[in-house]
Coordinates of C-alpha atoms in Angstrom, one line a residue:
Chain X
M1 CA 46.5 -58.6 -6.2
T2 CA 46.8 -58.3 -9.9
R3 CA 45.0 -61.5 -10.2
Y4 CA 42.2 -60.0 -8.2
F5 CA 42.1 -56.9 -10.3
Q6 CA 42.0 -58.9 -13.5
S7 CA 39.0 -60.9 -12.2
E8 CA 37.4 -57.8 -11.0
K9 CA 37.5 -56.4 -14.5
L10 CA 35.9 -59.5 -15.9
I11 CA 33.2 -59.6 -13.4
V12 CA 32.4 -55.9 -13.9
A13 CA 32.2 -56.6 -17.6
F14 CA 29.8 -59.5 -16.9
A15 CA 27.8 -57.3 -14.5
L16 CA 27.4 -54.7 -17.3
L17 CA 26.2 -57.4 -19.6
C18 CA 23.6 -58.3 -17.0
L19 CA 22.4 -54.9 -17.0
L20 CA 21.4 -55.1 -20.5
P21 CA 18.2 -57.1 -20.2
A22 CA 17.0 -54.5 -17.4
A23 CA 17.5 -51.7 -19.8
V24 CA 15.9 -53.3 -22.7
F25 CA 13.0 -54.3 -20.6
A26 CA 12.6 -50.7 -19.3
Q27 CA 12.1 -49.6 -22.8
N28 CA 9.2 -51.9 -23.3
N29 CA 7.1 -51.3 -20.3
G30 CA 4.2 -49.7 -22.2
G31 CA 5.2 -46.0 -22.0
P32 CA 7.3 -43.8 -24.2
R33 CA 10.9 -43.9 -23.1
M34 CA 12.2 -40.3 -22.9
D35 CA 15.8 -39.6 -23.4
H36 CA 15.7 -37.0 -20.6
E37 CA 17.3 -33.7 -21.1
N38 CA 16.3 -32.6 -17.7
T39 CA 14.8 -34.1 -14.5
L40 CA 12.1 -31.3 -14.2
P41 CA 8.8 -32.7 -13.0
P42 CA 6.2 -33.0 -15.7
T43 CA 3.8 -30.0 -16.2
P44 CA 0.2 -31.0 -15.6
V45 CA -2.1 -31.3 -18.8
G46 CA -5.8 -31.6 -18.8
P47 CA -8.5 -31.7 -16.2
T48 CA -8.3 -33.8 -13.1
P49 CA -11.1 -36.5 -13.5
M50 CA -13.4 -36.8 -10.4
A51 CA -14.7 -40.0 -8.9
P52 CA -18.5 -40.3 -8.3
D53 CA -17.9 -39.5 -4.7
G54 CA -16.5 -36.1 -5.7
H55 CA -12.9 -36.7 -4.9
P56 CA -10.2 -36.9 -7.7
D57 CA -9.9 -40.2 -9.4
L58 CA -6.4 -41.5 -9.0
T59 CA -7.0 -44.6 -11.3
G60 CA -4.4 -44.8 -14.0
L61 CA -1.2 -46.3 -15.2
W62 CA 1.2 -43.9 -13.9
N63 CA 4.3 -44.9 -15.7
G64 CA 4.2 -42.2 -18.3
L65 CA 7.7 -41.1 -17.6
A66 CA 8.8 -44.6 -18.7
D67 CA 12.4 -44.2 -17.5
N68 CA 14.6 -46.7 -16.0
L69 CA 12.6 -47.4 -13.0
L70 CA 9.5 -48.4 -14.7
G71 CA 8.0 -44.9 -15.0
V72 CA 8.6 -43.6 -11.6
P73 CA 10.6 -40.5 -11.5
N74 CA 14.4 -41.1 -12.1
Q75 CA 16.8 -41.2 -9.2
M76 CA 17.9 -37.5 -9.7
H77 CA 14.4 -36.4 -9.1
N78 CA 14.2 -38.8 -6.1
V79 CA 17.0 -37.1 -4.2
G80 CA 15.2 -33.7 -5.0
I81 CA 17.6 -32.4 -7.6
E82 CA 15.9 -30.6 -10.6
V83 CA 18.5 -30.6 -13.6
G84 CA 17.5 -28.4 -16.3
T85 CA 19.3 -27.8 -19.6
D86 CA 21.4 -24.9 -18.2
S87 CA 20.5 -24.8 -14.6
T88 CA 20.2 -27.2 -11.6
R89 CA 18.3 -26.7 -8.3
D90 CA 18.1 -28.5 -5.0
I91 CA 14.4 -28.4 -4.4
Y92 CA 14.6 -28.7 -0.6
S93 CA 17.1 -26.0 0.1
G94 CA 16.5 -23.9 -3.0
V95 CA 20.2 -23.8 -3.7
Q96 CA 21.2 -23.4 -7.3
I97 CA 23.9 -25.9 -8.5
A98 CA 26.5 -25.3 -11.0
T99 CA 25.6 -26.6 -14.4
W100 CA 27.6 -27.0 -17.7
P101 CA 25.7 -27.3 -20.9
L102 CA 25.3 -30.7 -22.6
Q103 CA 27.4 -29.8 -25.6
N104 CA 30.4 -29.0 -23.4
R105 CA 30.1 -32.2 -21.5
K106 CA 33.2 -34.2 -20.8
R107 CA 33.4 -37.7 -22.3
Q108 CA 33.5 -40.5 -19.9
N109 CA 33.7 -44.3 -20.0
N110 CA 31.2 -46.7 -18.2
E111 CA 33.3 -46.9 -15.0
Q112 CA 33.3 -43.1 -14.8
N113 CA 29.6 -43.1 -15.6
E114 CA 28.9 -45.5 -12.7
R115 CA 31.0 -43.5 -10.3
A116 CA 29.4 -40.3 -11.3
A117 CA 25.8 -41.9 -10.8
T118 CA 26.8 -43.0 -7.3
L119 CA 27.6 -39.2 -6.6
L120 CA 24.4 -37.8 -8.4
R121 CA 22.1 -40.2 -6.6
R122 CA 23.3 -38.8 -3.2
M123 CA 23.8 -35.1 -3.7
G124 CA 20.5 -33.9 -2.5
S125 CA 20.3 -32.0 0.8
N126 CA 17.2 -33.3 2.1
R127 CA 18.3 -36.0 4.2
P128 CA 16.6 -37.5 7.4
I129 CA 18.0 -36.4 10.8
Y130 CA 19.0 -39.4 12.7
K131 CA 20.0 -39.4 16.4
P132 CA 23.8 -39.0 16.7
Q133 CA 24.4 -42.5 17.8
Y134 CA 23.0 -43.7 14.5
W135 CA 25.0 -41.5 12.2
Q136 CA 27.8 -44.0 11.6
R137 CA 25.4 -46.9 11.1
V138 CA 23.6 -45.0 8.3
K139 CA 26.9 -44.2 6.6
D140 CA 28.2 -47.8 6.9
F141 CA 24.9 -49.2 5.5
D142 CA 25.0 -46.9 2.7
A143 CA 28.9 -47.3 2.0
N144 CA 28.4 -51.2 2.2
S145 CA 25.0 -51.4 0.6
N146 CA 26.2 -54.0 -2.0
E147 CA 26.2 -56.4 1.1
E148 CA 23.8 -54.7 3.6
D149 CA 20.9 -53.6 1.6
P150 CA 17.9 -55.5 2.7
S151 CA 16.2 -55.4 -0.8
N152 CA 19.2 -57.6 -2.0
N153 CA 18.2 -61.3 -2.8
C154 CA 14.7 -60.0 -4.2
M155 CA 13.4 -59.2 -0.9
P156 CA 10.7 -56.6 -1.0
A157 CA 11.6 -53.0 -0.9
G158 CA 8.8 -52.1 1.6
V159 CA 6.9 -48.9 2.3
P160 CA 7.7 -46.3 1.5
R161 CA 10.9 -47.4 -0.4
M162 CA 8.8 -49.1 -3.1
G163 CA 8.0 -45.5 -4.3
V164 CA 5.0 -44.4 -6.3
P165 CA 2.8 -47.3 -7.5
S166 CA 2.8 -47.7 -11.3
Y167 CA -0.8 -48.4 -11.4
I168 CA -3.5 -47.2 -9.1
A169 CA -7.3 -48.5 -9.1
Q170 CA -9.6 -46.5 -7.0
T171 CA -12.9 -47.9 -5.7
P172 CA -15.4 -46.2 -3.2
T173 CA -13.8 -48.2 -0.4
Y174 CA -10.4 -49.5 -1.6
L175 CA -7.3 -48.3 -3.4
I176 CA -5.3 -51.0 -5.2
F177 CA -1.6 -50.3 -5.9
V178 CA 0.7 -52.2 -8.1
Y179 CA 4.4 -52.1 -8.2
P180 CA 5.9 -54.1 -11.0
G181 CA 9.1 -55.9 -10.3
Q182 CA 12.2 -55.3 -12.2
G183 CA 14.6 -58.1 -13.3
G184 CA 18.1 -58.1 -14.3
L185 CA 20.6 -56.1 -12.1
I186 CA 18.0 -53.8 -10.7
A187 CA 16.1 -56.5 -8.9
T188 CA 12.8 -55.9 -7.0
A189 CA 10.0 -58.3 -6.7
T190 CA 6.4 -57.4 -7.9
S191 CA 4.4 -56.1 -5.0
Y192 CA 0.8 -54.8 -4.3
R193 CA -1.1 -53.1 -1.6
M194 CA -4.9 -53.0 -0.9
I195 CA -5.6 -50.1 1.1
P196 CA -9.1 -49.5 2.7
T197 CA -10.6 -46.0 2.4
D198 CA -13.9 -46.9 4.2
G199 CA -13.2 -44.9 7.5
R200 CA -11.9 -47.9 9.4
K201 CA -9.1 -47.3 12.2
H202 CA -5.7 -48.7 12.4
T203 CA -5.2 -52.0 14.5
N204 CA -3.5 -51.4 17.8
L205 CA 0.3 -51.5 17.0
E206 CA 1.0 -54.1 19.7
D207 CA -1.5 -56.5 17.8
L208 CA 0.2 -56.1 14.4
D209 CA 2.9 -58.4 13.3
G210 CA 5.5 -56.2 11.5
T211 CA 5.6 -56.5 7.9
W212 CA 7.3 -54.9 4.8
N213 CA 4.4 -52.9 3.8
G214 CA 2.7 -52.4 7.3
E215 CA -1.0 -51.7 7.7
S216 CA -2.3 -48.9 5.4
I217 CA -5.4 -47.1 5.7
G218 CA -6.5 -44.2 3.3
H219 CA -8.6 -41.1 3.9
W220 CA -9.1 -37.8 1.8
E221 CA -8.0 -34.5 3.2
G222 CA -9.5 -32.2 0.6
D223 CA -8.4 -33.4 -2.7
T224 CA -5.3 -35.2 -1.3
M225 CA -5.3 -38.9 -0.5
V226 CA -3.6 -39.6 2.5
V227 CA -2.3 -43.1 3.3
D228 CA -1.4 -43.8 6.8
S229 CA 0.7 -46.8 7.6
I230 CA 2.0 -48.3 10.8
G231 CA 2.9 -52.0 11.9
F232 CA 6.3 -52.5 10.0
N233 CA 9.1 -55.0 10.5
S234 CA 12.6 -53.3 11.1
T235 CA 14.1 -54.9 8.2
S236 CA 13.7 -52.5 5.2
W237 CA 15.2 -49.2 4.5
F238 CA 12.8 -46.2 3.8
D239 CA 14.3 -44.5 0.9
Q240 CA 15.8 -45.8 -2.3
L241 CA 19.4 -45.0 -1.4
G242 CA 21.1 -43.8 1.8
G243 CA 21.0 -46.9 4.2
Y244 CA 18.0 -45.2 6.0
F245 CA 17.1 -48.0 8.4
H246 CA 14.0 -47.6 10.7
S247 CA 12.5 -49.3 13.8
E248 CA 9.3 -51.2 14.1
N249 CA 7.7 -47.9 15.4
M250 CA 8.0 -46.3 12.0
H251 CA 4.8 -44.4 11.0
V252 CA 4.5 -43.5 7.3
I253 CA 2.3 -40.9 5.8
E254 CA 2.0 -40.8 2.1
R255 CA 0.1 -37.9 0.4
F256 CA -1.1 -38.4 -3.3
H257 CA -2.3 -35.4 -5.1
R258 CA -3.5 -35.6 -8.7
D259 CA -3.3 -32.6 -11.0
G260 CA -4.6 -33.3 -14.6
N261 CA -2.2 -36.0 -15.9
T262 CA 0.3 -35.7 -13.0
L263 CA 0.3 -37.4 -9.8
S264 CA 2.5 -35.9 -6.9
W265 CA 3.6 -38.3 -4.1
T266 CA 5.0 -37.0 -0.8
V267 CA 6.0 -39.2 2.2
T268 CA 6.6 -38.3 5.8
V269 CA 8.4 -40.8 8.0
E270 CA 8.1 -40.6 11.8
D271 CA 10.3 -42.8 13.8
P272 CA 11.1 -41.4 17.2
D273 CA 13.2 -44.3 18.1
V274 CA 15.9 -43.4 15.6
L275 CA 15.1 -40.0 14.0
L276 CA 15.4 -36.6 15.9
E277 CA 12.4 -35.3 13.9
P278 CA 10.0 -36.4 11.2
W279 CA 11.4 -36.6 7.7
T280 CA 9.5 -35.5 4.6
T281 CA 10.6 -36.3 1.1
T282 CA 10.6 -33.7 -1.7
P283 CA 7.5 -34.4 -3.8
R284 CA 8.0 -37.0 -6.7
V285 CA 5.7 -36.3 -9.6
V286 CA 4.7 -39.2 -12.0
L287 CA 3.0 -38.9 -15.4
L288 CA 0.0 -40.7 -16.7
N289 CA 0.7 -43.1 -19.4
P290 CA -0.6 -41.1 -22.5
D291 CA -1.7 -44.4 -24.2
P292 CA -5.2 -45.3 -23.0
K293 CA -4.6 -48.9 -24.1
A294 CA -1.3 -49.3 -22.3
I295 CA -1.0 -52.2 -19.7
L296 CA 1.5 -53.2 -17.2
L297 CA 3.7 -56.0 -18.9
E298 CA 4.7 -59.1 -17.0
S299 CA 8.0 -58.4 -15.1
L300 CA 11.1 -60.4 -15.5
P301 CA 11.7 -62.7 -12.7
C302 CA 13.8 -61.1 -10.1
S303 CA 17.3 -62.4 -10.1
E304 CA 19.6 -62.2 -7.1
R305 CA 22.2 -59.4 -7.6
D306 CA 24.8 -60.3 -5.0
F307 CA 27.2 -61.7 -7.6
A308 CA 27.4 -58.5 -9.4
H309 CA 27.4 -56.1 -6.6
V310 CA 30.0 -58.0 -4.4
V311 CA 32.5 -56.7 -6.9
T312 CA 32.6 -53.2 -6.1
K313 CA 30.9 -50.7 -4.1
E314 CA 31.3 -47.9 -6.6
H315 CA 28.0 -48.5 -8.4
H316 CA 25.2 -49.1 -5.9
Chain H
M1 CA 52.5 -63.2 -17.0
L2 CA 50.5 -61.6 -14.2
I3 CA 53.7 -60.7 -12.4
R4 CA 55.0 -59.1 -15.7
A5 CA 51.8 -57.2 -15.9
A6 CA 52.2 -56.0 -12.4
S7 CA 55.6 -54.8 -13.0
I8 CA 54.6 -52.9 -16.1
T9 CA 51.9 -51.3 -14.2
A10 CA 54.3 -50.4 -11.3
I11 CA 56.7 -48.9 -13.8
A12 CA 53.9 -47.0 -15.5
K13 CA 52.6 -45.8 -12.0
R14 CA 56.3 -44.7 -11.2
A15 CA 56.6 -42.8 -14.4
A16 CA 53.3 -41.0 -13.9
W17 CA 54.3 -40.1 -10.4
A18 CA 57.7 -38.8 -11.8
A19 CA 55.8 -36.7 -14.3
L20 CA 53.5 -35.4 -11.8
C21 CA 56.4 -34.7 -9.3
A22 CA 58.2 -32.8 -12.3
A23 CA 55.1 -31.0 -13.0
F24 CA 54.7 -29.8 -9.4
I25 CA 58.5 -28.9 -9.1
L26 CA 58.5 -27.0 -12.7
Q27 CA 55.1 -25.5 -12.0
P28 CA 55.8 -21.7 -11.5
V29 CA 53.1 -21.3 -8.9
G30 CA 54.1 -17.6 -8.5
A31 CA 51.3 -17.0 -6.1
Q32 CA 53.5 -15.2 -3.7
S33 CA 52.3 -12.0 -5.5
T34 CA 52.9 -9.0 -3.5
N35 CA 50.1 -7.2 -5.1
F36 CA 47.4 -9.4 -3.6
K37 CA 46.7 -6.7 -1.0
A38 CA 43.0 -6.0 -0.9
S39 CA 42.3 -2.6 0.5
A40 CA 39.2 -1.7 2.4
G41 CA 36.5 -0.7 0.2
S42 CA 38.4 -1.2 -3.1
K43 CA 37.9 -4.8 -3.8
S44 CA 37.7 -4.6 -7.4
T45 CA 40.9 -2.6 -7.6
A46 CA 42.5 -5.1 -5.4
A47 CA 41.1 -7.9 -7.7
E48 CA 42.5 -6.2 -10.6
A49 CA 45.8 -5.8 -9.2
A50 CA 45.9 -9.4 -7.9
V51 CA 45.1 -10.7 -11.4
G52 CA 47.8 -8.6 -13.0
A53 CA 47.8 -7.6 -16.7
T54 CA 45.5 -10.4 -18.1
T55 CA 42.0 -10.2 -17.4
T56 CA 39.9 -12.4 -19.6
S57 CA 36.4 -12.5 -21.0
S58 CA 33.4 -14.1 -19.1
G59 CA 33.5 -16.9 -21.7
D60 CA 37.0 -17.5 -20.6
V61 CA 36.2 -17.4 -17.0
A62 CA 33.5 -20.0 -17.5
K63 CA 35.7 -22.2 -19.5
T64 CA 38.4 -22.0 -16.9
L65 CA 36.0 -22.8 -14.1
Q66 CA 34.6 -25.8 -16.0
T67 CA 38.0 -27.1 -16.7
A68 CA 39.0 -26.7 -12.9
A69 CA 35.8 -28.3 -11.9
E70 CA 36.4 -31.2 -14.1
A71 CA 39.9 -31.6 -13.1
L72 CA 38.7 -32.1 -9.4
G73 CA 36.0 -34.4 -10.5
L74 CA 33.4 -31.9 -9.4
A75 CA 31.5 -31.4 -12.8
R76 CA 30.1 -34.7 -13.7
W77 CA 27.1 -36.3 -15.6
S78 CA 25.8 -39.7 -15.8
G79 CA 23.1 -41.6 -17.8
V80 CA 21.5 -42.4 -14.6
G81 CA 19.1 -39.4 -14.9
G82 CA 19.1 -39.4 -18.6
Q83 CA 21.6 -39.7 -21.2
R84 CA 21.3 -36.1 -22.4
L85 CA 21.7 -34.3 -19.0
P86 CA 24.2 -31.6 -18.7
E87 CA 27.2 -31.7 -16.2
V88 CA 26.4 -30.6 -12.9
D89 CA 28.4 -30.0 -9.7
V90 CA 28.0 -33.3 -7.9
I91 CA 29.9 -32.7 -4.6
N92 CA 27.8 -31.9 -1.5
T93 CA 29.2 -33.8 1.4
M94 CA 32.6 -35.4 2.1
E95 CA 34.8 -36.7 4.8
I96 CA 38.4 -36.3 5.3
W97 CA 40.9 -38.4 7.5
G98 CA 44.5 -37.2 7.9
S99 CA 47.3 -36.8 10.2
G100 CA 50.2 -34.3 10.6
T101 CA 51.3 -31.3 12.6
T102 CA 49.3 -28.3 13.9
Y103 CA 50.6 -25.2 15.7
S104 CA 49.3 -23.0 18.3
P105 CA 50.8 -20.2 20.4
G106 CA 53.1 -21.3 23.0
P107 CA 56.8 -22.4 23.4
S108 CA 58.3 -23.5 20.1
S109 CA 59.0 -27.2 19.6
K110 CA 62.1 -26.4 17.6
P111 CA 63.8 -23.2 16.4
G112 CA 62.1 -21.5 13.8
E113 CA 58.6 -22.7 14.5
P114 CA 55.9 -20.1 15.6
G115 CA 54.6 -22.0 18.5
T116 CA 53.9 -25.3 20.1
A117 CA 53.6 -28.2 17.7
F118 CA 51.2 -30.9 18.1
K119 CA 51.0 -34.3 16.6
T120 CA 47.6 -34.3 15.1
E121 CA 45.0 -36.9 14.1
Y122 CA 42.5 -35.0 11.8
H123 CA 38.9 -35.8 10.9
A124 CA 36.6 -33.4 9.0
A125 CA 33.1 -33.8 8.0
L126 CA 31.7 -31.2 5.6
G127 CA 29.0 -30.2 3.3
Y128 CA 28.2 -27.3 0.9
N129 CA 24.5 -27.5 1.0
P130 CA 24.2 -26.2 3.6
P131 CA 27.6 -24.9 4.2
A132 CA 28.7 -26.8 7.2
M133 CA 31.9 -28.5 8.7
R134 CA 32.8 -30.5 11.8
V135 CA 36.5 -30.9 12.5
E136 CA 37.4 -33.4 15.1
A137 CA 41.2 -33.3 16.2
T138 CA 43.2 -35.3 18.7
R139 CA 46.5 -33.4 19.4
T140 CA 49.4 -34.5 21.3
A141 CA 52.1 -31.8 22.2
L142 CA 55.6 -32.2 20.7
G143 CA 58.9 -30.9 21.9
P144 CA 59.3 -28.8 25.3
A145 CA 55.4 -28.5 25.7
A146 CA 55.1 -32.3 25.7
Q147 CA 53.9 -33.6 29.2
P148 CA 54.9 -37.2 29.7
G149 CA 51.7 -39.3 30.2
A150 CA 49.6 -36.4 29.3
A151 CA 46.4 -37.3 27.6
P152 CA 45.9 -36.1 24.0
Q153 CA 43.6 -33.0 23.6
H154 CA 40.4 -34.1 21.7
T155 CA 38.2 -31.1 20.2
I156 CA 35.2 -31.1 18.0
E157 CA 34.7 -27.8 16.2
V158 CA 31.4 -27.3 14.2
V159 CA 30.1 -24.6 11.9
R160 CA 26.9 -24.3 9.9
E161 CA 26.0 -21.2 8.2
K162 CA 25.8 -18.4 10.8
Y163 CA 26.2 -21.0 13.8
A164 CA 29.3 -22.3 15.3
W165 CA 29.9 -24.5 18.4
N166 CA 32.1 -27.1 20.1
E167 CA 30.9 -30.6 21.0
S168 CA 32.1 -32.7 23.8
E169 CA 31.2 -35.7 21.7
L170 CA 29.7 -36.3 18.3
G171 CA 26.3 -34.6 18.0
A172 CA 26.3 -33.4 21.5
G173 CA 23.3 -31.3 22.7
L174 CA 20.9 -33.0 20.3
V175 CA 19.6 -35.6 22.7
P176 CA 19.1 -34.7 26.3
G177 CA 21.8 -36.0 28.5
K178 CA 24.2 -36.7 25.6
G179 CA 27.3 -34.6 25.9
T180 CA 27.7 -30.7 26.1
V181 CA 27.7 -28.2 23.6
T182 CA 29.3 -24.7 23.7
P183 CA 28.3 -21.9 21.4
A184 CA 31.5 -20.4 19.5
V185 CA 29.9 -17.4 18.0
A186 CA 33.2 -15.6 17.4
A187 CA 34.6 -18.6 15.5
V188 CA 31.9 -18.6 12.6
N189 CA 34.0 -16.9 10.1
A190 CA 37.3 -18.7 10.6
R191 CA 35.5 -22.0 10.2
L192 CA 33.5 -21.2 7.3
L193 CA 36.9 -19.9 5.7
Q194 CA 38.2 -23.5 6.1
L195 CA 35.4 -24.8 4.1
W196 CA 35.5 -22.3 1.4
T197 CA 39.2 -22.5 0.9
L198 CA 39.2 -26.3 0.2
P199 CA 39.7 -26.8 -3.4
Y200 CA 36.0 -27.7 -3.9
G201 CA 34.8 -24.5 -2.0
V202 CA 37.1 -22.4 -4.1
I203 CA 35.5 -23.7 -7.4
K204 CA 32.0 -23.4 -6.0
A205 CA 32.6 -19.9 -4.5
A206 CA 34.4 -18.7 -7.8
I207 CA 31.3 -19.9 -9.8
A208 CA 29.1 -18.3 -7.3
A209 CA 31.0 -15.0 -7.5
G210 CA 29.7 -14.7 -11.1
G211 CA 31.1 -11.6 -12.9
K212 CA 33.2 -10.8 -10.0
T213 CA 35.4 -13.7 -10.8
K214 CA 38.5 -12.8 -12.8
V215 CA 41.0 -15.1 -14.4
S216 CA 44.6 -14.2 -15.2
T217 CA 47.9 -15.8 -15.9
E218 CA 50.8 -15.3 -13.4
N219 CA 54.1 -16.7 -14.4
G220 CA 52.5 -19.3 -16.6
A221 CA 49.9 -20.4 -14.0
T222 CA 46.3 -19.6 -14.1
V223 CA 44.9 -17.6 -11.2
L224 CA 41.4 -17.1 -10.1
T225 CA 40.5 -14.0 -8.1
F226 CA 37.2 -13.3 -6.5
P227 CA 35.4 -12.2 -3.4
L228 CA 33.6 -14.6 -1.0
S229 CA 30.1 -13.8 0.0
G230 CA 27.8 -13.7 3.0
L231 CA 29.6 -13.5 6.4
L232 CA 32.9 -13.7 4.4
S233 CA 32.1 -10.9 1.9
D234 CA 35.1 -8.8 2.9
V235 CA 37.4 -11.6 2.0
M236 CA 39.2 -11.8 -1.2
V237 CA 40.4 -15.2 -2.6
K238 CA 43.2 -15.7 -4.9
A239 CA 43.5 -19.3 -6.1
T240 CA 46.4 -20.6 -8.3
L241 CA 45.7 -23.5 -10.4
D242 CA 48.6 -26.1 -11.2
A243 CA 49.3 -27.6 -14.7
Q244 CA 46.6 -30.0 -14.2
N245 CA 44.2 -27.2 -13.4
E246 CA 43.9 -28.5 -9.8
V247 CA 43.8 -25.9 -7.0
A248 CA 47.3 -25.6 -5.8
K249 CA 47.4 -22.5 -3.7
V250 CA 44.7 -20.3 -2.0
E251 CA 45.4 -17.0 -0.4
T252 CA 42.8 -15.0 1.4
Q253 CA 43.0 -11.5 2.5
T254 CA 40.7 -9.0 4.3
D255 CA 41.5 -5.5 5.3
N256 CA 39.1 -5.8 8.3
P257 CA 41.5 -5.7 11.3
A258 CA 39.0 -7.6 13.3
H259 CA 39.3 -10.5 11.0
A260 CA 43.1 -10.8 10.8
D261 CA 42.6 -14.5 11.3
L262 CA 41.1 -14.7 7.8
N263 CA 44.4 -13.8 6.2
T264 CA 45.6 -17.2 5.1
E265 CA 47.6 -19.2 2.7
T266 CA 47.0 -22.8 1.9
E267 CA 48.9 -25.1 -0.3
Y268 CA 47.5 -28.2 -1.8
S269 CA 49.5 -31.0 -3.6
D270 CA 49.7 -34.7 -4.4
Y271 CA 46.3 -34.7 -5.9
A272 CA 44.7 -38.2 -6.3
D273 CA 41.5 -40.1 -5.7
H274 CA 41.9 -40.8 -2.0
G275 CA 38.7 -42.6 -1.5
E276 CA 38.2 -46.2 -0.4
I277 CA 35.2 -46.4 -2.7
L278 CA 36.6 -44.5 -5.8
T279 CA 34.7 -41.5 -7.0
D280 CA 37.1 -39.9 -9.6
V281 CA 37.0 -37.0 -7.3
K282 CA 40.6 -35.8 -6.9
S283 CA 41.7 -34.6 -3.4
P284 CA 45.0 -33.2 -2.2
G285 CA 47.2 -35.6 -0.4
R286 CA 48.9 -32.8 1.5
I287 CA 47.5 -29.6 2.9
V288 CA 49.7 -26.8 4.3
L289 CA 48.0 -23.9 5.9
K290 CA 49.8 -20.8 7.0
Q291 CA 48.8 -17.6 8.8
G292 CA 51.0 -14.6 8.7
G293 CA 53.5 -16.7 7.0
H294 CA 53.7 -19.2 9.8
P295 CA 52.5 -22.8 9.6
V296 CA 49.3 -23.5 11.4
L297 CA 48.7 -26.9 9.8
D298 CA 50.6 -29.5 7.8
L299 CA 48.5 -32.4 7.1
K300 CA 48.8 -35.8 5.0
I301 CA 45.6 -36.9 3.8
K302 CA 44.9 -40.6 4.3
T303 CA 41.4 -41.0 3.1
L304 CA 38.8 -38.8 1.7
D305 CA 35.2 -40.1 1.1
A306 CA 33.9 -37.9 -1.6
N307 CA 30.8 -40.1 -2.2
N308 CA 28.3 -37.5 -0.6
P309 CA 28.2 -39.6 2.7
Y310 CA 25.5 -39.2 5.2
L311 CA 26.8 -36.2 7.1
I312 CA 24.4 -33.9 8.8
F313 CA 24.8 -30.8 11.1
P314 CA 21.7 -30.0 13.1
V315 CA 22.2 -26.9 15.1
P316 CA 21.5 -27.4 18.9
A317 CA 19.0 -25.2 20.4
N318 CA 21.3 -23.4 22.8
V319 CA 23.6 -22.4 19.9
K320 CA 20.7 -20.9 18.0
T321 CA 19.8 -19.0 21.2
A322 CA 23.4 -17.7 21.6
A323 CA 23.6 -16.6 17.9
A324 CA 20.4 -14.6 18.4
Q325 CA 21.7 -12.6 21.4

């Protein structure tokens, strides 16, 4: 037992060393890294550029937040928690959450930091409502995600778990989304989507082979780009954390709305096989990279993370 | 070498336990205060009486609450969202497994006990955002009330905000044909009280009470006094902290005769991280609940998952209908 404990400590230390390249890489991805004092969404600045067809132009490098997930909103924001300097709010419920000022913050070591992160990532109230027979499965998946997470071993995150694209190119008939992979311990493979916006209809579901990203088709509803996707495999989870599995009947509706230099992304997941009702994420807002010359740098190769994560379930 | 290290660790653990036990034994809880008698329509007077002579400033109250929140592992921060983020209350959902004895009206199991005792397996799933709790208990009668061969009683009691109901199985009433659900409108307040008198509920509610929360010292122990809110707004809480600033005792009182079941006294002890996946959230290892001075529940906690697990409490349609009538 003691031998195991000592080995465990060594492996944890090694895992933390493995984390370093990811952290360093995240600081060099083309955007200004912000040492966040809050997780409030960025305030829109400037006019919204319009495409020749009269719709907003979504084209741009959307990694201006440049935090540890390549510019997408950090994970506190992803669970719908807005942390300010002296107040915190659950966006979904509107509930105010007790907050203690930074200067009074208790010191903690890396292990405490990791455990706190696990709690922080899961404290939001906006959770999908599964049918009761699946409640235990979701809990088990989340608790054992170091072994069960389908994105382990460099597998794709899939739609919508892959989040907001870091780069969007908009043409009159297509959208191109690019999702850079992340190396190190936070391992995801680079991915892309080519989304027709030419008015075509979905293929019949029964004629589609289920895939990670499904079949996506976009259309405009006013100034909002709506990307509708069907035809998934049942392998992926549909949010970054939580063990939220789905069936092949999942239907995903993404809504992109540009306001100046910000882009809001909201997702609705329908899956009558496993969910009691459709689930809609709290909006996640990304920021345009302020550097007009910024480009997406090459991602580090995805490295399997089983070794690090098999050690403990506390930091997943 | 490893064995020696293990022995040293074991000795250190024993010493820590001894110190902890000594702290509990020597801790003058002093929470049997006879002046914790809220009178109808005079909450502030009752609160002032309850806190005794030492009422501290708002700054002291905030400091005390932060210390208590940190002691429980409720106030936390992490670099995950930014290295310069403040501490926040990270506890939303949790799950508790325990076993022990519960008591209900009926023939006593042994002299001095108020009613029938039951050997009880206890499982609670709870959340604070929204406020909700599902308690699943399997009870087997002890003593004279025990029926040889009788099947244990299994109950699932749920509350969420203003709704309460009983389920024949987990999540009954949400999917057609899956179990039966029985509204329990009259049980809302008592079930909500269970949620808000847990150590985490106490700290959250004391913070939410804002300027109405008072801090005092009784027999060397820190005491928080505050009113609950919403459906429980006629309930005053007196919470006594131990030497580690953990919630050791919670007394609730109301002058509303219709809510006599809300006059309770709960003792929490043997704090530790009881999670299989450690969270640094401290939870009591023993919970003893009394009403009218008589035990209602005496529970040893086996496991507590404080990791904000997936716990949801959808309200069945017929429960909403019953509450609206």
